[in-house]
Tab-separated table of C-alpha atoms in Angstrom:
chain	number	residue	atom	x	y	z
A	1	GLN	CA	17.028	2.980	-2.462
A	2	GLN	CA	14.435	4.430	-0.108
A	3	LYS	CA	13.898	2.507	3.132
A	4	VAL	CA	10.746	3.128	5.154
A	5	GLN	CA	10.438	1.650	8.635
A	6	GLN	CA	7.598	1.745	11.140
A	7	SER	CA	7.409	1.401	14.892
A	8	PRO	CA	6.057	-0.155	16.923
A	9	GLU	CA	5.176	-3.381	15.101
A	10	SER	CA	2.011	-3.732	17.156
A	11	LEU	CA	0.214	-1.702	19.791
A	12	ILE	CA	-2.708	-2.195	22.173
A	13	VAL	CA	-4.312	0.930	23.647
A	14	PRO	CA	-7.442	1.508	25.747
A	15	GLU	CA	-10.441	3.252	24.240
A	16	GLY	CA	-10.139	7.021	24.605
A	17	ALA	CA	-6.330	7.041	24.672
A	18	MET	CA	-3.969	8.955	22.399
A	19	THR	CA	-2.197	6.660	19.911
A	20	SER	CA	1.130	7.575	18.295
A	21	LEU	CA	2.548	5.716	15.317
A	22	ASN	CA	6.017	6.366	13.897
A	23	CYS	CA	7.649	6.178	10.501
A	24	THR	CA	11.230	6.852	9.425
A	25	PHE	CA	12.468	7.193	5.854
A	26	SER	CA	15.958	7.213	4.380
A	27	ASP	CA	15.714	9.454	1.269
A	28	SER	CA	16.082	13.111	2.271
A	29	ALA	CA	14.694	14.139	-1.160
A	30	SER	CA	11.287	12.606	-0.318
A	31	GLN	CA	8.450	15.046	-0.902
A	32	TYR	CA	5.243	13.126	-0.193
A	33	PHE	CA	4.347	11.385	3.037
A	34	ALA	CA	1.172	9.468	3.700
A	35	TRP	CA	-0.620	7.175	6.116
A	36	TYR	CA	-2.958	4.406	4.983
A	37	ARG	CA	-5.302	2.326	7.112
A	38	GLN	CA	-6.261	-1.267	6.368
A	39	HIS	CA	-9.058	-2.958	8.297
A	40	SER	CA	-8.859	-6.736	8.471
A	41	GLY	CA	-9.772	-8.349	5.158
A	42	LYS	CA	-10.183	-4.983	3.412
A	43	ALA	CA	-8.161	-2.884	1.002
A	44	PRO	CA	-5.787	-0.185	2.316
A	45	LYS	CA	-7.304	3.293	2.217
A	46	ALA	CA	-5.469	6.614	2.393
A	47	LEU	CA	-5.968	8.481	5.673
A	48	MET	CA	-3.844	11.595	5.421
A	49	SER	CA	-0.875	12.971	3.568
A	50	ILE	CA	1.546	15.876	3.962
A	51	PHE	CA	4.103	17.562	1.727
A	52	SER	CA	5.894	20.092	3.937
A	53	ASN	CA	7.309	20.193	7.452
A	54	GLY	CA	4.882	20.702	10.275
A	55	GLU	CA	1.528	19.360	11.311
A	56	LYS	CA	-1.807	18.723	9.644
A	57	GLU	CA	-4.967	17.871	11.564
A	58	GLU	CA	-8.134	16.244	10.260
A	59	GLY	CA	-10.661	15.410	12.946
A	60	ARG	CA	-9.086	13.054	15.487
A	61	PHE	CA	-6.040	12.436	13.285
A	62	THR	CA	-2.845	14.519	13.149
A	63	ILE	CA	0.152	13.925	10.921
A	64	HIS	CA	3.482	15.433	11.890
A	65	LEU	CA	6.506	15.677	9.577
A	66	ASN	CA	10.118	16.484	10.449
A	67	LYS	CA	12.194	16.181	7.283
A	68	ALA	CA	15.472	17.011	9.045
A	69	SER	CA	15.108	13.979	11.303
A	70	LEU	CA	13.671	11.833	8.463
A	71	HIS	CA	10.610	11.113	10.582
A	72	PHE	CA	6.867	11.463	10.379
A	73	SER	CA	4.124	10.292	12.677
A	74	LEU	CA	0.388	9.786	12.999
A	75	HIS	CA	-1.445	10.665	16.204
A	76	ILE	CA	-4.971	9.485	16.911
A	77	ARG	CA	-6.828	11.377	19.614
A	78	ASP	CA	-9.618	9.617	21.578
A	79	SER	CA	-8.870	6.230	19.983
A	80	GLN	CA	-11.923	4.088	19.189
A	81	PRO	CA	-12.325	0.326	18.705
A	82	SER	CA	-13.172	1.109	15.057
A	83	ASP	CA	-9.601	2.467	14.704
A	84	SER	CA	-8.267	-1.073	15.167
A	85	ALA	CA	-6.458	-1.852	11.920
A	86	LEU	CA	-3.083	-2.177	10.211
A	87	TYR	CA	-1.555	1.281	9.648
A	88	LEU	CA	0.877	1.704	6.757
A	89	CYS	CA	3.101	4.712	6.179
A	90	ALA	CA	4.511	5.620	2.766
A	91	ALA	CA	7.057	8.082	1.405
A	92	ALA	CA	7.864	9.123	-2.171
A	93	ASN	CA	9.928	11.442	-4.311
A	94	SER	CA	7.911	13.521	-6.730
A	95	GLY	CA	8.775	11.338	-9.692
A	96	THR	CA	8.868	7.883	-8.177
A	97	TYR	CA	6.503	5.468	-6.568
A	98	GLN	CA	5.561	5.405	-2.895
A	99	ARG	CA	7.507	2.994	-0.742
A	100	PHE	CA	5.518	1.487	2.102
A	101	GLY	CA	6.596	0.533	5.605
A	102	THR	CA	5.955	-2.882	7.129
A	103	GLY	CA	2.938	-1.697	9.110
A	104	THR	CA	1.814	-1.192	12.707
A	105	LYS	CA	-1.051	-3.346	13.915
A	106	LEU	CA	-3.236	-1.286	16.265
A	107	GLN	CA	-5.802	-2.755	18.612
A	108	VAL	CA	-8.050	-0.433	20.632
A	109	VAL	CA	-9.718	-2.252	23.502
A	110	PRO	CA	-12.955	-1.077	25.179
B	1	GLY	CA	-15.811	8.482	-7.519
B	2	GLY	CA	-14.245	5.468	-9.109
B	3	ILE	CA	-13.633	1.831	-8.420
B	4	ILE	CA	-10.926	-0.767	-8.873
B	5	THR	CA	-12.000	-4.292	-9.738
B	6	GLN	CA	-9.740	-7.313	-9.324
B	7	THR	CA	-10.453	-10.761	-10.726
B	8	PRO	CA	-10.542	-13.412	-9.547
B	9	LYS	CA	-11.108	-12.808	-5.837
B	10	PHE	CA	-9.606	-16.208	-4.979
B	11	LEU	CA	-7.077	-18.027	-7.159
B	12	ILE	CA	-5.949	-21.585	-6.503
B	13	GLY	CA	-3.163	-23.096	-8.552
B	14	GLN	CA	-0.696	-25.945	-8.606
B	15	GLU	CA	2.986	-25.456	-7.903
B	16	GLY	CA	4.753	-24.541	-11.150
B	17	GLN	CA	1.560	-23.330	-12.834
B	18	LYS	CA	1.317	-20.046	-14.717
B	19	LEU	CA	-1.441	-17.874	-13.270
B	20	THR	CA	-2.889	-14.509	-14.325
B	21	LEU	CA	-4.512	-11.839	-12.174
B	22	LYS	CA	-6.472	-8.946	-13.679
B	23	CYS	CA	-7.200	-5.401	-12.560
B	24	GLN	CA	-9.487	-2.716	-13.981
B	25	GLN	CA	-9.893	0.923	-12.852
B	26	ASN	CA	-12.322	3.628	-13.922
B	27	PHE	CA	-10.611	6.576	-12.183
B	28	ASN	CA	-8.851	7.411	-15.468
B	29	HIS	CA	-5.569	7.341	-13.517
B	30	ASP	CA	-2.286	7.210	-15.400
B	31	THR	CA	-0.350	5.067	-12.921
B	32	MET	CA	-1.207	1.537	-11.823
B	33	TYR	CA	0.535	-0.793	-9.384
B	34	TRP	CA	0.712	-4.428	-8.307
B	35	TYR	CA	1.655	-5.238	-4.710
B	36	ARG	CA	2.059	-8.443	-2.774
B	37	GLN	CA	0.961	-8.501	0.865
B	38	ASP	CA	2.008	-11.455	2.974
B	39	SER	CA	-0.252	-12.184	5.921
B	40	GLY	CA	-0.627	-9.083	8.119
B	41	LYS	CA	2.478	-7.462	6.662
B	42	GLY	CA	3.321	-4.393	4.589
B	43	LEU	CA	3.085	-3.952	0.829
B	44	ARG	CA	5.872	-4.954	-1.545
B	45	LEU	CA	5.799	-3.481	-5.032
B	46	ILE	CA	5.974	-6.011	-7.853
B	47	TYR	CA	5.397	-3.878	-10.976
B	48	TYR	CA	4.041	-0.461	-11.801
B	49	SER	CA	3.082	1.321	-15.001
B	50	ILE	CA	2.942	5.077	-15.571
B	51	THR	CA	1.014	4.876	-18.829
B	52	GLU	CA	-0.400	2.413	-21.352
B	53	ASN	CA	2.251	-0.083	-22.551
B	54	ASP	CA	4.758	1.115	-19.924
B	55	LEU	CA	6.195	-1.309	-17.352
B	56	GLN	CA	8.545	-0.613	-14.441
B	57	LYS	CA	9.957	-3.264	-12.106
B	58	GLY	CA	9.465	-2.970	-8.374
B	59	ASP	CA	11.388	-4.651	-5.568
B	60	LEU	CA	9.740	-8.050	-6.037
B	61	SER	CA	9.490	-8.489	-9.824
B	62	GLU	CA	11.387	-11.777	-10.112
B	63	GLY	CA	8.948	-14.580	-10.898
B	64	TYR	CA	6.297	-12.196	-12.241
B	65	ASP	CA	5.371	-10.576	-15.552
B	66	ALA	CA	2.953	-7.704	-16.090
B	67	SER	CA	1.037	-6.151	-18.954
B	68	ARG	CA	-0.680	-2.766	-19.293
B	69	GLU	CA	-2.924	-3.412	-22.257
B	70	LYS	CA	-4.804	-0.142	-21.973
B	71	LYS	CA	-5.044	2.758	-19.554
B	72	SER	CA	-7.800	1.136	-17.528
B	73	SER	CA	-6.346	-2.366	-17.162
B	74	PHE	CA	-3.226	-3.925	-15.695
B	75	SER	CA	-2.545	-7.674	-15.540
B	76	LEU	CA	-0.064	-9.635	-13.451
B	77	THR	CA	1.205	-13.118	-14.335
B	78	VAL	CA	2.814	-15.451	-11.830
B	79	THR	CA	5.158	-17.291	-14.176
B	80	SER	CA	5.633	-20.440	-12.023
B	81	ALA	CA	3.598	-20.476	-8.822
B	82	GLN	CA	5.458	-21.424	-5.644
B	83	LYS	CA	4.069	-22.279	-2.207
B	84	ASN	CA	6.085	-19.473	-0.579
B	85	GLU	CA	4.259	-16.831	-2.592
B	86	MET	CA	0.829	-17.518	-1.183
B	87	ALA	CA	-0.383	-14.021	-0.357
B	88	VAL	CA	-2.922	-11.333	-1.200
B	89	PHE	CA	-2.128	-9.446	-4.398
B	90	LEU	CA	-3.352	-5.865	-4.411
B	91	CYS	CA	-3.801	-3.624	-7.420
B	92	ALA	CA	-3.812	0.149	-7.027
B	93	SER	CA	-3.992	3.262	-9.168
B	94	SER	CA	-3.096	6.915	-8.696
B	95	PRO	CA	-2.811	10.125	-10.723
B	96	GLY	CA	0.976	9.980	-10.170
B	97	GLY	CA	3.744	8.637	-7.912
B	98	ALA	CA	3.455	11.191	-5.148
B	99	ARG	CA	-0.335	11.138	-4.925
B	100	GLU	CA	-2.925	9.118	-3.046
B	101	GLN	CA	-3.260	5.529	-4.203
B	102	TYR	CA	-6.631	3.779	-4.492
B	103	PHE	CA	-6.634	0.037	-3.910
B	104	GLY	CA	-8.706	-2.838	-5.189
B	105	PRO	CA	-10.084	-5.562	-2.874
B	106	GLY	CA	-7.276	-8.002	-3.679
B	107	THR	CA	-6.802	-11.494	-5.080
B	108	ARG	CA	-5.889	-14.196	-2.568
B	109	LEU	CA	-3.513	-16.735	-4.083
B	110	THR	CA	-3.276	-20.295	-2.781
B	111	VAL	CA	-0.697	-22.696	-4.203
B	112	LEU	CA	-1.255	-26.436	-3.720
């Protein structure tokens, strides 16, 4: 059974800093990796996803996947107070459902 | 674009009561999901359905039933509400398992 774990559990960074969030997964056959963001009191919303090893950048956000080490990460450049939220990672095989991590609570302080 | 609607937004019940939560989506997605989110925590899958009349158990199915009456709707029943399952219940849909999921606004359950 796939296990997905996130670190750290919570994080406080100053505005303008680089933020790095981590996710490990246990099923080496996983093919889909995603990050979701959930602002307080709102629904989770997909941020980015990746299928193959390497990096993918969209604006200030970069996702990095290393299947051999069963690890993927999200990096936020020039973090803003509006980035403060709960970040959830998820991993899935092609034919199964996504399994979510327990979340990292990010606070960006001015 | 599409939207996911969950009703009711707030649900208050007595301990031991049977309660039903409803979800509708107009994305025309095949797969729908029910998750439970305890305060500030991650998502735990209760049930999912890959097509009309299909049901698959998730990690947290005990104490819950589900029904996929048609492609656009997915219901969740709490069979006997307990105080320790006060949480936000989120419905989601996607074109498939390894694709982006779209979430509804949630139903907050309170058990008295």
